[in-house]
Short mmCIF file of C-alpha atoms in Angstrom, two decimals:
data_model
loop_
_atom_site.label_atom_id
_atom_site.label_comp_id
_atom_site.label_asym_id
_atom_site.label_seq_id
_atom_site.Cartn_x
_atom_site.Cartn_y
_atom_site.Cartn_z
CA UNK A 1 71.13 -25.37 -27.09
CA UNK A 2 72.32 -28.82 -26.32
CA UNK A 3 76.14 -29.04 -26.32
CA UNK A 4 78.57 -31.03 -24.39
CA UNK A 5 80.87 -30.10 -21.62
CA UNK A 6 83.61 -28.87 -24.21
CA UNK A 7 81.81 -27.40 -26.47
CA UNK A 8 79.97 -25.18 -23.41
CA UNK A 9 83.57 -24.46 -22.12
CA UNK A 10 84.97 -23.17 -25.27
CA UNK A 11 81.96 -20.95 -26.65
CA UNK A 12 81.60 -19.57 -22.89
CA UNK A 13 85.36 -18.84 -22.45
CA UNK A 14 85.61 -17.65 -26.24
CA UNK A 15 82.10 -14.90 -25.43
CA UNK A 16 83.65 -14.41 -22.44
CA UNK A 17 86.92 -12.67 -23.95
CA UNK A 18 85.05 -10.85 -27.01
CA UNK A 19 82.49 -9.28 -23.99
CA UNK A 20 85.45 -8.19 -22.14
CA UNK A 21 87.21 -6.16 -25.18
CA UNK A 22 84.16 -4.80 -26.65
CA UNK A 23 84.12 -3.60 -23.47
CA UNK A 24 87.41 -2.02 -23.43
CA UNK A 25 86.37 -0.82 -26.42
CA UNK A 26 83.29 1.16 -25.94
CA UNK A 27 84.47 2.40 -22.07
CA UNK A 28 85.42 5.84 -22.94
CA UNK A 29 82.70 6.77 -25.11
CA UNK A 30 80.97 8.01 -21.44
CA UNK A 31 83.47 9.43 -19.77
CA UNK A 32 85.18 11.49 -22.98
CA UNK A 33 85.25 14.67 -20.93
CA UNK A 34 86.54 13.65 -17.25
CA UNK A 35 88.94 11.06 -18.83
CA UNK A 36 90.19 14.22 -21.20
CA UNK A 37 90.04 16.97 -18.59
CA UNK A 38 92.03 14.44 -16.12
CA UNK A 39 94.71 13.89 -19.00
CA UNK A 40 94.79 17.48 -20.11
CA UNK A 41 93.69 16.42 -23.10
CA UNK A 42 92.73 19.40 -26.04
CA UNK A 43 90.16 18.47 -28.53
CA UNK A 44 93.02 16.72 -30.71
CA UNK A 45 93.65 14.57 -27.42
CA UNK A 46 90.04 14.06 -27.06
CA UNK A 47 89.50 12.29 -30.23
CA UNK A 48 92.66 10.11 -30.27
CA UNK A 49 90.95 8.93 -26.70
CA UNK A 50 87.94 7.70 -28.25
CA UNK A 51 89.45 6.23 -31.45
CA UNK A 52 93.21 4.96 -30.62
CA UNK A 53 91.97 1.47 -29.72
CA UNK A 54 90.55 1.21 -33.24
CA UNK A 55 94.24 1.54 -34.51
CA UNK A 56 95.14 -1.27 -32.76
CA UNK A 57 92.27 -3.65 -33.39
CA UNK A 58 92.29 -3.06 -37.19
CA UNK A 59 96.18 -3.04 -37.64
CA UNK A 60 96.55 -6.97 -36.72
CA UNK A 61 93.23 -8.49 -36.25
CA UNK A 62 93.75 -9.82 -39.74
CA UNK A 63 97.31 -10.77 -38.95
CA UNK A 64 95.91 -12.47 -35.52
CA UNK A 65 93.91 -14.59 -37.49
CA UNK A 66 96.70 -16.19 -39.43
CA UNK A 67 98.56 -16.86 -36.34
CA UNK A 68 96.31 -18.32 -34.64
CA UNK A 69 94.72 -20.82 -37.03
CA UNK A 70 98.90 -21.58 -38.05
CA UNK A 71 100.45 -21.78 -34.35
CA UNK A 72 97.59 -22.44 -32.05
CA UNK A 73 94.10 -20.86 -31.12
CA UNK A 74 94.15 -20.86 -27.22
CA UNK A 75 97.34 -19.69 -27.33
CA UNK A 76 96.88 -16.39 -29.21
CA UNK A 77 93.69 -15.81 -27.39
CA UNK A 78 95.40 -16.45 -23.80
CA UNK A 79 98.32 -14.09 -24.75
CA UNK A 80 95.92 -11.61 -26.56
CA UNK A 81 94.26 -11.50 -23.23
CA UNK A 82 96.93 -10.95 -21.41
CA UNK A 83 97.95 -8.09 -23.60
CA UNK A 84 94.97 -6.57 -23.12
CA UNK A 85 95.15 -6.71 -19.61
CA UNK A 86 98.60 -5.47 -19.47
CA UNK A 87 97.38 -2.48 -21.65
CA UNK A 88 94.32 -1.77 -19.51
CA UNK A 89 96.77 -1.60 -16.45
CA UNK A 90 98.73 1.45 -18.32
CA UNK A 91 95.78 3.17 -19.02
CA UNK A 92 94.89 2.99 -15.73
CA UNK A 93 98.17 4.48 -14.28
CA UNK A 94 98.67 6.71 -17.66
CA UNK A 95 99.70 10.29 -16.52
CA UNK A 96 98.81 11.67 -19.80
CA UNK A 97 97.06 11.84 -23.03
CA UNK A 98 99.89 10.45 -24.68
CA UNK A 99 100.71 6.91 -22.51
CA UNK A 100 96.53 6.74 -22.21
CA UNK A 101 96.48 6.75 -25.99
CA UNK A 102 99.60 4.06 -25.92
CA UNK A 103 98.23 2.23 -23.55
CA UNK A 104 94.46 1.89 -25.75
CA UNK A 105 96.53 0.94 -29.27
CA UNK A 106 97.95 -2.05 -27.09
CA UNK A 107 94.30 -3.02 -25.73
CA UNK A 108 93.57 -3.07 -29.09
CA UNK A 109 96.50 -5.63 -30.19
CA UNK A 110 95.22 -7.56 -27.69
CA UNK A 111 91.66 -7.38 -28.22
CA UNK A 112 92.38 -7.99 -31.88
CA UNK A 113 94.14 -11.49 -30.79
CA UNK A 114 91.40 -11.98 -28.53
CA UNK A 115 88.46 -11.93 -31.13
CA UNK A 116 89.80 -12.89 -34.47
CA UNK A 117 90.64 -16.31 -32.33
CA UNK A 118 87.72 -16.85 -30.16
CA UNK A 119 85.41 -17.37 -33.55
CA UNK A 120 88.38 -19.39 -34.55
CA UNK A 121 88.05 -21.76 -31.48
CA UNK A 122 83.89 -22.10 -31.80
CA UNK A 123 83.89 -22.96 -35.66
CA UNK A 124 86.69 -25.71 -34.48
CA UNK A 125 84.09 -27.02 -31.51
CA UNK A 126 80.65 -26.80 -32.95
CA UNK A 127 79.89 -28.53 -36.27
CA UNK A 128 78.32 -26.39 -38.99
CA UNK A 129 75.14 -26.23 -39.08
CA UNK A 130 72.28 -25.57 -36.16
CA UNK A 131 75.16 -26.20 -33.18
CA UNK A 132 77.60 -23.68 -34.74
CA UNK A 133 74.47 -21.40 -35.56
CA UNK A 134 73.43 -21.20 -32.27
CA UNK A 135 77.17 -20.77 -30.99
CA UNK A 136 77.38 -17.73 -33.33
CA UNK A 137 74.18 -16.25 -31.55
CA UNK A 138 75.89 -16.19 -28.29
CA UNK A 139 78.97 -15.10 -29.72
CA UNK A 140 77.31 -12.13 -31.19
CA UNK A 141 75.25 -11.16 -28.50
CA UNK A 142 78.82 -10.71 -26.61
CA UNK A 143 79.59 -7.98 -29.30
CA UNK A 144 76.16 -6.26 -28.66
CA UNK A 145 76.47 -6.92 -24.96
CA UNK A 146 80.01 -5.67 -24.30
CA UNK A 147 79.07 -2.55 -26.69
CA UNK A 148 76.69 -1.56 -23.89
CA UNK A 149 78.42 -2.32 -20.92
CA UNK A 150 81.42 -0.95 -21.90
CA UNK A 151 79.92 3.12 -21.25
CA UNK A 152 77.43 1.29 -18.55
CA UNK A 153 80.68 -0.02 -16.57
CA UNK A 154 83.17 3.44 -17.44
CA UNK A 155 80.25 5.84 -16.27
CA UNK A 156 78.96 3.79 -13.13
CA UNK A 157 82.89 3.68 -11.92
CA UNK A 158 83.64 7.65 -13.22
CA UNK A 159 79.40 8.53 -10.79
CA UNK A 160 80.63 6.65 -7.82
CA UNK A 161 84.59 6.57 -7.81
CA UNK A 162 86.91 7.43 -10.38
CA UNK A 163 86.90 6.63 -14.17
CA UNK A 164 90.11 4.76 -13.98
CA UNK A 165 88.90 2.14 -11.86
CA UNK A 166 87.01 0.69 -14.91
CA UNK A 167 90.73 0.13 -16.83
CA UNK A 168 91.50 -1.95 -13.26
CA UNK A 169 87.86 -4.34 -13.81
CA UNK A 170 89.20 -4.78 -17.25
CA UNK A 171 92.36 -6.06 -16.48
CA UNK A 172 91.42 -8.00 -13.71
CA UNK A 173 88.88 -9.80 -16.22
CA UNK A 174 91.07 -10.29 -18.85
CA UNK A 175 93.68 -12.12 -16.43
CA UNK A 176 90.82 -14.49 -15.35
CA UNK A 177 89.58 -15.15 -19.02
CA UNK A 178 92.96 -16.06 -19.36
CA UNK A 179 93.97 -18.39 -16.73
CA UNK A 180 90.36 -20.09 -17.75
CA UNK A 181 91.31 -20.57 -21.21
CA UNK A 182 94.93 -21.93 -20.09
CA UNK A 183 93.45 -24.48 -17.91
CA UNK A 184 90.07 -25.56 -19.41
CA UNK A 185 90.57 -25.37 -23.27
CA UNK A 186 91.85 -27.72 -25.92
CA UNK A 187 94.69 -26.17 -28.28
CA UNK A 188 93.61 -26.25 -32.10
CA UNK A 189 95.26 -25.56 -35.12
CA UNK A 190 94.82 -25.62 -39.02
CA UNK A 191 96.34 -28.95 -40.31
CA UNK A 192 98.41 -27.59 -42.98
CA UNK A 193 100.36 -24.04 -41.50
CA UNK A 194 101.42 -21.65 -43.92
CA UNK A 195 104.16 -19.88 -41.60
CA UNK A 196 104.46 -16.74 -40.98
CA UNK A 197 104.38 -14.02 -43.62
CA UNK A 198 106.73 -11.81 -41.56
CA UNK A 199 106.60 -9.32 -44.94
CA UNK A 200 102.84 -9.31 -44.93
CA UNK A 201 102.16 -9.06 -41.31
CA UNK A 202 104.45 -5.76 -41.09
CA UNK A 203 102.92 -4.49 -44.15
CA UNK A 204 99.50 -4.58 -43.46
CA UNK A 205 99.89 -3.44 -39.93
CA UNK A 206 101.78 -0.63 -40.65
CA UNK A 207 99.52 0.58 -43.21
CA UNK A 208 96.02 0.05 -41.26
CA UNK A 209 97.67 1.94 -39.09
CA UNK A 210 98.86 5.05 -40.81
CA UNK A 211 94.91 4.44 -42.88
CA UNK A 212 93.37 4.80 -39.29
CA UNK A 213 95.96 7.50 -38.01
CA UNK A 214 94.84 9.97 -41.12
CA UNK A 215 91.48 9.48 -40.38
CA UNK A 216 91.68 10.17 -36.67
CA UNK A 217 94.60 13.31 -37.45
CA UNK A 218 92.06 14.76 -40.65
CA UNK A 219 88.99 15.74 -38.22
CA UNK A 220 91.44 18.13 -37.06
CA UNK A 221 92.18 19.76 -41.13
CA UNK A 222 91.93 17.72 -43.82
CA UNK A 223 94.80 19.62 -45.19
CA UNK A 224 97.47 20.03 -42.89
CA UNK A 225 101.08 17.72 -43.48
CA UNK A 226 100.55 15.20 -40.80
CA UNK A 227 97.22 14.27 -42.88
CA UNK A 228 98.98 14.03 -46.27
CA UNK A 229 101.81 12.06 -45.26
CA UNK A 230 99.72 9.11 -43.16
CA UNK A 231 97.00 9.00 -46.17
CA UNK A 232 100.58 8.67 -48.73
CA UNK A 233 102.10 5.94 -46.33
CA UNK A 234 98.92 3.70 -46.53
CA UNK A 235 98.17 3.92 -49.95
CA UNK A 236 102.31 3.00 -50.43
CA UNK A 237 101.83 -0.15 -47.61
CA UNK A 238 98.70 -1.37 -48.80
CA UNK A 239 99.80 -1.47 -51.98
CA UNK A 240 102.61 -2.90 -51.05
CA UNK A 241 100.66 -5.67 -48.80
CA UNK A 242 99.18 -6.62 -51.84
CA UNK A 243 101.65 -6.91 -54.09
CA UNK A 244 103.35 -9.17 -51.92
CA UNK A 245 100.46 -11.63 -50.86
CA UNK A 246 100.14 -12.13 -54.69
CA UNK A 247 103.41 -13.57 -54.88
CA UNK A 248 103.75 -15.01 -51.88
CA UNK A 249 103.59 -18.74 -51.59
CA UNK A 250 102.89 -18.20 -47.66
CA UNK A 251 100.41 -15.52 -47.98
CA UNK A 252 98.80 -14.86 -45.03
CA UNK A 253 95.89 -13.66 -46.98
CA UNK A 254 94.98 -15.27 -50.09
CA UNK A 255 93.46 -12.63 -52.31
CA UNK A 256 91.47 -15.36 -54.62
CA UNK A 257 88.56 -14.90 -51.36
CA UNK A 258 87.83 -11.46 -52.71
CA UNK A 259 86.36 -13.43 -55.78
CA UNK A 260 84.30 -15.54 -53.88
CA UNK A 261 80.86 -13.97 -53.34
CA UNK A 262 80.55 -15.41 -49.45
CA UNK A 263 83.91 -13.63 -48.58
CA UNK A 264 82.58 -10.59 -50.50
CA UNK A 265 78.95 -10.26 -48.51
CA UNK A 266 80.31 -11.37 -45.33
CA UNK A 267 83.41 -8.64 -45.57
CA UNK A 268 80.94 -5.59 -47.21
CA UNK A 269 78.23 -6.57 -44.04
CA UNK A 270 81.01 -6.31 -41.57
CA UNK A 271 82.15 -2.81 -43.29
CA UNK A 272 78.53 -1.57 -43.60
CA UNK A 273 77.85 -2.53 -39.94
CA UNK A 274 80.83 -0.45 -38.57
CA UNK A 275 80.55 2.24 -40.44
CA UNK A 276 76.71 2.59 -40.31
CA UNK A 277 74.98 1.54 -37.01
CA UNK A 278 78.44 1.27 -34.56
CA UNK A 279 79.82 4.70 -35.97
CA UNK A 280 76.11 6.25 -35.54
CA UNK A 281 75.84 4.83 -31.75
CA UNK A 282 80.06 6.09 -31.28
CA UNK A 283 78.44 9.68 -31.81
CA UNK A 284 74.98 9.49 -29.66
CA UNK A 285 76.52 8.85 -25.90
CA UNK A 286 78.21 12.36 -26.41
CA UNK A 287 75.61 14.09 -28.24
CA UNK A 288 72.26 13.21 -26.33
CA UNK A 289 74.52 14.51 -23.03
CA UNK A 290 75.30 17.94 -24.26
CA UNK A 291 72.23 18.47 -26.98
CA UNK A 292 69.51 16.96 -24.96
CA UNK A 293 70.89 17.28 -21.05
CA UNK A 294 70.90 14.04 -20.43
CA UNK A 295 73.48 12.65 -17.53
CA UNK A 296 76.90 10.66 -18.81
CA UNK A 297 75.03 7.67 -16.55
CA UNK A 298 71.64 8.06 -18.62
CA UNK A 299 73.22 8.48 -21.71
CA UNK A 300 75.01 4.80 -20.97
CA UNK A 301 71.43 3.64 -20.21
CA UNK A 302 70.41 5.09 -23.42
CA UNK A 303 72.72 3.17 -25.56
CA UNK A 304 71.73 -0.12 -23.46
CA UNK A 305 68.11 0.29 -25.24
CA UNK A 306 70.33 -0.30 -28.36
CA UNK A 307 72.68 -3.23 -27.02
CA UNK A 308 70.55 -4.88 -24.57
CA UNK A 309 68.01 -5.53 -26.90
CA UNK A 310 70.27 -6.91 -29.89
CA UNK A 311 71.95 -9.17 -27.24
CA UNK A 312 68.62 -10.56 -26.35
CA UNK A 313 68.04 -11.13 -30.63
CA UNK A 314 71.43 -12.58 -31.32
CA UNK A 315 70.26 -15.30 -28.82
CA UNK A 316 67.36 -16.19 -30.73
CA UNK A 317 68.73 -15.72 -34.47
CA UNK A 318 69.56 -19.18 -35.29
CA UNK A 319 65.50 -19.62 -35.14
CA UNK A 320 65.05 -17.33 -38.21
CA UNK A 321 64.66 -19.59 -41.37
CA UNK A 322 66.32 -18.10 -43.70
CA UNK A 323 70.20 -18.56 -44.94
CA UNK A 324 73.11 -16.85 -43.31
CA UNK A 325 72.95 -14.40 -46.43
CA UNK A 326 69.81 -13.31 -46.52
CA UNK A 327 69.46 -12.89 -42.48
CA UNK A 328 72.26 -10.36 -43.24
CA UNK A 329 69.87 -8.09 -46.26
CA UNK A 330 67.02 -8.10 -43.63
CA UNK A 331 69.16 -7.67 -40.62
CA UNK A 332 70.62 -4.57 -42.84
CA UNK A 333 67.72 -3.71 -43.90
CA UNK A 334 65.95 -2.84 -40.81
CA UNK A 335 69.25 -1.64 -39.41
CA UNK A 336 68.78 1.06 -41.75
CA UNK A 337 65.00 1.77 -41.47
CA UNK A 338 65.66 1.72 -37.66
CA UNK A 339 68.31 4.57 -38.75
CA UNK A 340 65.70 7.06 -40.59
CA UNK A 341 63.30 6.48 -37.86
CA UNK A 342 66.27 9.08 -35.79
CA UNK A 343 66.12 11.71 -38.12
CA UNK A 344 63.95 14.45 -37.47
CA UNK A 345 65.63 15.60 -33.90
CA UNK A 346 65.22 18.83 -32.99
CA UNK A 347 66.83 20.95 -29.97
CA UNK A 348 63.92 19.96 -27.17
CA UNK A 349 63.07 16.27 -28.66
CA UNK A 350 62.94 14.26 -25.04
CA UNK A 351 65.01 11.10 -25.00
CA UNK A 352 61.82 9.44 -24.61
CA UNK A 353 61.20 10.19 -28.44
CA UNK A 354 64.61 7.77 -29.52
CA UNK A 355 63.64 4.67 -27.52
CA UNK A 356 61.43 2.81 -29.93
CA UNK A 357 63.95 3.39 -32.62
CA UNK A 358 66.43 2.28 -30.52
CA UNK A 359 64.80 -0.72 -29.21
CA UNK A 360 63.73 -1.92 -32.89
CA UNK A 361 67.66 -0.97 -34.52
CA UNK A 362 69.13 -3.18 -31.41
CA UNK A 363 66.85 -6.45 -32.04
CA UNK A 364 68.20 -6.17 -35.70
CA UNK A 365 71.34 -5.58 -35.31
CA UNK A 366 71.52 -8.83 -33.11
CA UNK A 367 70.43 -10.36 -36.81
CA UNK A 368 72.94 -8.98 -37.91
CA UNK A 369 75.57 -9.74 -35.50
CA UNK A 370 74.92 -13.78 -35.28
CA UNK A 371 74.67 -13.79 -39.05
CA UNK A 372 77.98 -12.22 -39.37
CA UNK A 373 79.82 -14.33 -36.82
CA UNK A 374 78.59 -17.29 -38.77
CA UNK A 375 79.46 -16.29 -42.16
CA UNK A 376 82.40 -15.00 -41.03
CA UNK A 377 83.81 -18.47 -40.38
CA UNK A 378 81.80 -20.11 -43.71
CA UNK A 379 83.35 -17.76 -46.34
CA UNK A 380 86.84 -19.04 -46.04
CA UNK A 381 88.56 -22.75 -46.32
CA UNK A 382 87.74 -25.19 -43.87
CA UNK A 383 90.07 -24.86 -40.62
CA UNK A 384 90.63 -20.86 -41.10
CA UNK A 385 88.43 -19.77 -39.02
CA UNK A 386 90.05 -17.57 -37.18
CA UNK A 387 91.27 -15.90 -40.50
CA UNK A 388 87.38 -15.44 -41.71
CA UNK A 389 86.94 -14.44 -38.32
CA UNK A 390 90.14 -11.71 -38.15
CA UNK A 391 88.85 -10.57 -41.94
CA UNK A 392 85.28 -9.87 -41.17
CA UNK A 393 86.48 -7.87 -37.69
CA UNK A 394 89.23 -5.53 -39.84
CA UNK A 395 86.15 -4.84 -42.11
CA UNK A 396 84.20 -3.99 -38.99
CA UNK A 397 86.41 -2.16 -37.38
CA UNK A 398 87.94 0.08 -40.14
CA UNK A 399 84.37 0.49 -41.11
CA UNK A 400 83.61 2.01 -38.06
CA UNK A 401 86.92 4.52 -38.06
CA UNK A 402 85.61 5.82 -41.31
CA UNK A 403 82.37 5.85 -40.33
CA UNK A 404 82.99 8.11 -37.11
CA UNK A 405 85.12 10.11 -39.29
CA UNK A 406 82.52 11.22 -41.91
CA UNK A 407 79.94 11.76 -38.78
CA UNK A 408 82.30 13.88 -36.72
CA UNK A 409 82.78 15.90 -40.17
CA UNK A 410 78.85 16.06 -40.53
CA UNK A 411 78.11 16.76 -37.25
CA UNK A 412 79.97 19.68 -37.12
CA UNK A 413 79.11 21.15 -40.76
CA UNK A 414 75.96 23.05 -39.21
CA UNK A 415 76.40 26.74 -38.50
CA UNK A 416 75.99 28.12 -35.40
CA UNK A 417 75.82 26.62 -32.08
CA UNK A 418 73.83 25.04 -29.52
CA UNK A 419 71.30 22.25 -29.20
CA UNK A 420 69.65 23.04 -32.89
CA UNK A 421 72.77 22.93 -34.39
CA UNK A 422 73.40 19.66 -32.72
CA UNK A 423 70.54 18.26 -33.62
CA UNK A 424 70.98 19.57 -37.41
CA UNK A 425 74.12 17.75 -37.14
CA UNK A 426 72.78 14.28 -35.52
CA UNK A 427 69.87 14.59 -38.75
CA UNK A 428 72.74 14.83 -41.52
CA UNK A 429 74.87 11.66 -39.33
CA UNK A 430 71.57 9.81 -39.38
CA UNK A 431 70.74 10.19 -43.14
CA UNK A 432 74.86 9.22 -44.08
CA UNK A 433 74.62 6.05 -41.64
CA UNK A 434 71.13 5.11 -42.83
CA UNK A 435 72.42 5.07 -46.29
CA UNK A 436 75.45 3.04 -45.45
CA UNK A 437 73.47 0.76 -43.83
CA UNK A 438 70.92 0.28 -47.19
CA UNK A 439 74.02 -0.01 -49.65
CA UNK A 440 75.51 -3.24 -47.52
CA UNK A 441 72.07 -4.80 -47.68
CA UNK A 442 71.75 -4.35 -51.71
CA UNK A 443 76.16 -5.34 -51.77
CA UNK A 444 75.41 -8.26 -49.84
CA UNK A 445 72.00 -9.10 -51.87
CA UNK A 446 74.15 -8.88 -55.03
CA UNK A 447 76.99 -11.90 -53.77
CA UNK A 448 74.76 -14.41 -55.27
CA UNK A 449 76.45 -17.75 -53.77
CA UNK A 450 77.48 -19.92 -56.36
CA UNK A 451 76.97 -23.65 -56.74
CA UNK A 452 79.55 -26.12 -55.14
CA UNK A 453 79.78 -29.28 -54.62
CA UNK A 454 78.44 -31.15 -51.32
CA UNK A 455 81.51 -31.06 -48.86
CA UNK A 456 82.25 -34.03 -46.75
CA UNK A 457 80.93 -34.39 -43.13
CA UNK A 458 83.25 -33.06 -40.18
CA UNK A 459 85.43 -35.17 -38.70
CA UNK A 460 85.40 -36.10 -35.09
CA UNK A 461 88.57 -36.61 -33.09
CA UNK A 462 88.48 -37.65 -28.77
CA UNK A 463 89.90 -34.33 -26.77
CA UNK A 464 92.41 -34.43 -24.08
CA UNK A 465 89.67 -35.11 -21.34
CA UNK A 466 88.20 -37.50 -23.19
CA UNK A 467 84.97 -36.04 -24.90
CA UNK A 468 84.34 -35.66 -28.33
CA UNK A 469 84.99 -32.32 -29.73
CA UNK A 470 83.16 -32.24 -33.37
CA UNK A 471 85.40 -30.21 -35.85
CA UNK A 472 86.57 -29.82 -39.57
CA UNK A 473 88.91 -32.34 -41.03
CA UNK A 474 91.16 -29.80 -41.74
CA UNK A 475 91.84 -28.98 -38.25
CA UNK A 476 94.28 -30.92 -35.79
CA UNK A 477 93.47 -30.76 -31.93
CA UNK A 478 95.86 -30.89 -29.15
CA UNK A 479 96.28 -30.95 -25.35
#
């Protein structure tokens, strides 16, 4: 890929800070059961561990996007990163389950500032087309990538020191992706800002909140108050959210994109990605370690055959010829197919017996990935970026809290105990997530794009430093 000194500084700076959160993300999925038993954490505790971070990631990611295409790109994703970092310090020192599970909402707010503007700042530097297609490979290798590192990096710390030390890396990187971005990248903004939609922002983050909260509190009783009430509040603020961006003259999201068929298969991919193959891959690092015996280390390694190999794919996905959309049915496709091939475990199936399937799911989820970063950014006005990009992550990331939801609930419908019941468990999780997986291919098969007319070429405007940084005319660069 032949970009110039800018370009290479802003798509390395903007993979860079996704790597590091995904990697926030994913570090507790390996060390559940020291990180809980250190905490005093009871099997409540436990699961608000694994899926608090989600809370904050799909509360403002959305909300991040509007900010930062309105007041300034670098600037949300330096002060995202520095939230994060911040965060990843408290979990570090957090003396119980409660600050820990504080402390991982915040690295979400960050994270979510983090990625919804780093897409943002590559679909300002790379024109469409082969330059931004190959930027959207690397940036969606750094989703697979950090995905894999994140349990590689918790459980290598937890084997040979403690697993707080990983929270310390974290931080530590997220201060030095910041101070990069401060120093070497170009602020960017939309031309024309909408402002902030205070009502909106409080709205929607309050209700993807208490939407995420039920679904974390109902693997504990479907029944009980606390469920009711959170399920009751979200329907009320997401309602409410959307009565108010349909009369809002500064909406922060304009609900006209659900009509547009890019927005739509872009959106249902992201959805069908979270809750299929990331909510499947949540559940295997904990159950291949108590059904199969495998080591919290080796069950990291496991999960690389996944991620390591769709990294290595994303790379190479803008040489597939074939449009954004239909990358995304075939990527899905095989996702899925990849999925069935893990049903059929039974109590003594070797881990050798999930490699191939894990191997061939990873090289198309990389399809996936790159596709989705791409049409992410393509399926909403020019200069919004960062709002296609904070859209398609909320999808993503909610996907995946329902997702792990319905698999912890399948999981555990199987009488009796031990590895068969386990592995009757993983089956059922296999067969839901395989199905999810098919259903986003045939949604995203059905947004037949419609016909527009040919768009004007990008404009090019002269950077701070003097080098030309490509963009869309709707965008305004400054120092």
């Amino acid at each position: 890929m032949h970009m110039g000194t800018s370009e290479s500084r802003t798509l390395s700076v903007a993979a860079a800070g996704t790597l590091i959160t995904l990697i926030a993300f994913t570090a507790p999925l390996a060390t559940i059961n020291p990180t809980a038993a250190a905490l005093g954490a009871d099997t409540a505790g436990g699961t608000w561990i694994l899926s608090s971070m989600s809370i904050g990631l799909g509360a403002v990611l959305l909300s991040a996007g509007t900010i930062a295409d309105d007041f300034g790109r670098r600037r949300t994703f330096v002060g995202g990163a520095i939230v994060l970092a911040v965060a990843s310090v408290a979990a570090a020192l957090a003396p119980s389950t409660l600050s820990f599970v504080i402390a991982r909402i915040a690295q979400g707010v960050g994270g979510a500032a983090v990625i919804a503007s780093s897409l943002g700042l590559i679909a300002h530097a790379f024109l469409a087309g082969p330059a931004r297609a190959a930027a959207s490979g690397v940036w969606g290798a750094a989703v697979g990538g950090g995905i894999g590192l994140g349990p590689l990096v918790a459980a290598g710390f937890e084997r040979s020191a403690d697993w707080r030390d990983a929270y310390w890396v974290i931080a530590i990187a997220s201060v030095s992706v910041a101070a990069v971005a401060r120093r070497l990248l170009v602020e960017s903004r939309a031309e024309h800002a909408r402002g902030l939609d205070i009502a909106g922002t409080a709205l929607l983050a309050t209700g993807m909140s208490a939407l995420l909260a039920a679904l974390v509190e109902g693997r504990s009783g479907w029944g009980r108050p606390v469920v009711l009430i959170l399920a009751a509040a979200a329907v009320v603020l997401l309602t409410a959210f959307v009565i108010v961006e349909a009369r809002s003259r500064i909406a922060m999201l304009d609900l006209r994109l659900f009509t547009e068929p890019a927005f739509l298969a872009a959106t249902g991919a992201a959805f069908a990605t979270g809750a299929g193959i990331i909510a499947l891959m949540s559940y295997m690092c904990g159950f291949v370690s108590v059904a199969l015996g495998i080591s919290t280390l080796g069950a990291a390694w496991l999960l690389s055959a996944w991620s390591a190999t769709s990294v290595v794919t994303a790379l190479f996905a803008r040489r597939i010829r074939m449009s954004g959309r239909m990358q995304l049915v075939g990527g899905l496709v095989a996702v899925g197919l990849g999925q069935s091939s893990l049903f059929g475990i039974t109590g003594d199936t070797s881990w050798q017996r999930l490699v191939p399937s894990l191997v061939f799911t990873g090289m198309a989820s990389g399809v996936v990935n790159a596709a989705l970063g791409r049409e992410a950014v393509a399926s909403v006005p020019a200069g919004r970026g960062s709002l296609g990009s904070g859209a398609n992550n909320t999808a993503r990331y909610v996907g995946s809290a329902v997702g792990v939801t319905i698999v912890a609930v399948l999981a555990a419908r199987p009488a009796g105990s031990g590895a068969v019941a386990l592995a009757d468990g993983w089956n059922q999780a296999s067969l839901f997530t395989t199905g999810i997986s098919f259903v986003g291919a045939l949604l995203v098969l059905l947004c037949r794009p419609r016909r527009t007319p040919q768009t004007t070429p990008d404009a090019e405007v002269v950077t701070s430093d003097g080098a030309p940084s490509p963009r869309r005319s709707s965008d305004t660069a400054r120092p």
